[in-house]
CSV table of C-alpha atoms in Angstrom, one decimal:
chain,number,residue,atom,x,y,z
R,1,MET,CA,-39.2,-11.2,35.7
R,2,ASN,CA,-41.9,-12.3,38.1
R,3,GLU,CA,-45.1,-14.1,37.1
R,4,THR,CA,-47.2,-11.0,37.3
R,5,PHE,CA,-46.7,-10.3,33.6
R,6,ALA,CA,-47.8,-13.8,32.7
R,7,VAL,CA,-50.9,-13.6,34.8
R,8,ARG,CA,-51.8,-10.1,33.6
R,9,LEU,CA,-51.3,-11.0,30.0
R,10,ARG,CA,-53.6,-14.0,30.2
R,11,LYS,CA,-56.3,-12.1,32.1
R,12,LEU,CA,-56.2,-9.1,29.7
R,13,ARG,CA,-56.4,-11.4,26.7
R,14,GLU,CA,-59.2,-13.4,28.1
R,15,ARG,CA,-61.2,-10.3,29.2
R,16,ARG,CA,-61.0,-9.0,25.7
R,17,ARG,CA,-61.9,-12.5,24.4
R,18,VAL,CA,-58.9,-12.6,22.0
R,19,SER,CA,-57.4,-15.9,21.0
R,20,ARG,CA,-53.7,-16.5,21.4
R,21,ARG,CA,-53.6,-16.9,17.6
R,22,THR,CA,-55.2,-13.5,17.0
R,23,LEU,CA,-53.0,-11.7,19.6
R,24,ALA,CA,-49.9,-13.4,18.1
R,25,ASP,CA,-50.9,-12.3,14.6
R,26,LEU,CA,-51.4,-8.7,15.8
R,27,CYS,CA,-47.9,-8.7,17.4
R,28,GLY,CA,-46.1,-10.5,14.6
R,29,ILE,CA,-45.1,-13.5,16.8
R,30,SER,CA,-46.1,-17.1,17.1
R,31,LYS,CA,-49.1,-18.5,19.0
R,32,SER,CA,-46.7,-20.6,21.0
R,33,ALA,CA,-44.7,-17.5,22.0
R,34,ILE,CA,-47.9,-16.0,23.5
R,35,ALA,CA,-48.5,-19.3,25.4
R,36,ARG,CA,-44.9,-19.3,26.7
R,37,TYR,CA,-45.3,-15.7,27.9
R,38,GLU,CA,-48.6,-16.7,29.7
R,39,ARG,CA,-46.9,-19.6,31.4
R,40,GLY,CA,-44.0,-17.5,32.5
R,41,GLU,CA,-41.5,-19.6,30.5
R,42,ARG,CA,-40.3,-16.7,28.3
R,43,GLU,CA,-39.7,-13.0,28.9
R,44,PRO,CA,-40.9,-10.5,26.3
R,45,SER,CA,-38.8,-7.7,24.9
R,46,ALA,CA,-39.4,-4.2,26.1
R,47,ALA,CA,-40.8,-3.4,22.6
R,48,LEU,CA,-43.3,-6.3,22.9
R,49,VAL,CA,-44.4,-5.2,26.4
R,50,CYS,CA,-45.1,-1.7,25.1
R,51,GLN,CA,-47.0,-3.1,22.1
R,52,LEU,CA,-49.2,-5.3,24.3
R,53,ALA,CA,-49.8,-2.5,26.8
R,54,ASP,CA,-50.9,-0.2,23.9
R,55,TYR,CA,-53.2,-2.9,22.5
R,56,PHE,CA,-54.9,-3.6,25.9
R,57,GLY,CA,-55.0,0.1,26.8
R,58,VAL,CA,-52.9,-0.3,30.0
R,59,SER,CA,-49.4,0.9,31.0
R,60,ALA,CA,-46.3,-1.1,30.6
R,61,ASP,CA,-45.7,-0.7,34.3
R,62,TYR,CA,-49.1,-2.4,34.9
R,63,MET,CA,-48.1,-5.2,32.6
R,64,LEU,CA,-44.9,-5.7,34.5
R,65,GLY,CA,-46.5,-5.6,37.9
R,66,ARG,CA,-44.9,-2.3,38.9
R,67,THR,CA,-48.2,-0.6,39.6
R,68,GLU,CA,-51.8,-1.6,40.1
R,69,ASN,CA,-53.1,1.3,38.1
R,70,PHE,CA,-54.0,0.7,34.5
């Protein structure tokens, strides 16, 4: 996976003014997992990509850098 997901996740989270802790709690994962995703150190599962895309109101393709359209 390229770093597009990491960058977009961080930007979407910051735009919505959601803490890593809050996002992690909503997703049922740890705060450190969110941090690793944002640093590009870890790849999310397909299910998590879809869950995050739904939460932020964007497509999974946008999250993964496959399109510029939300």
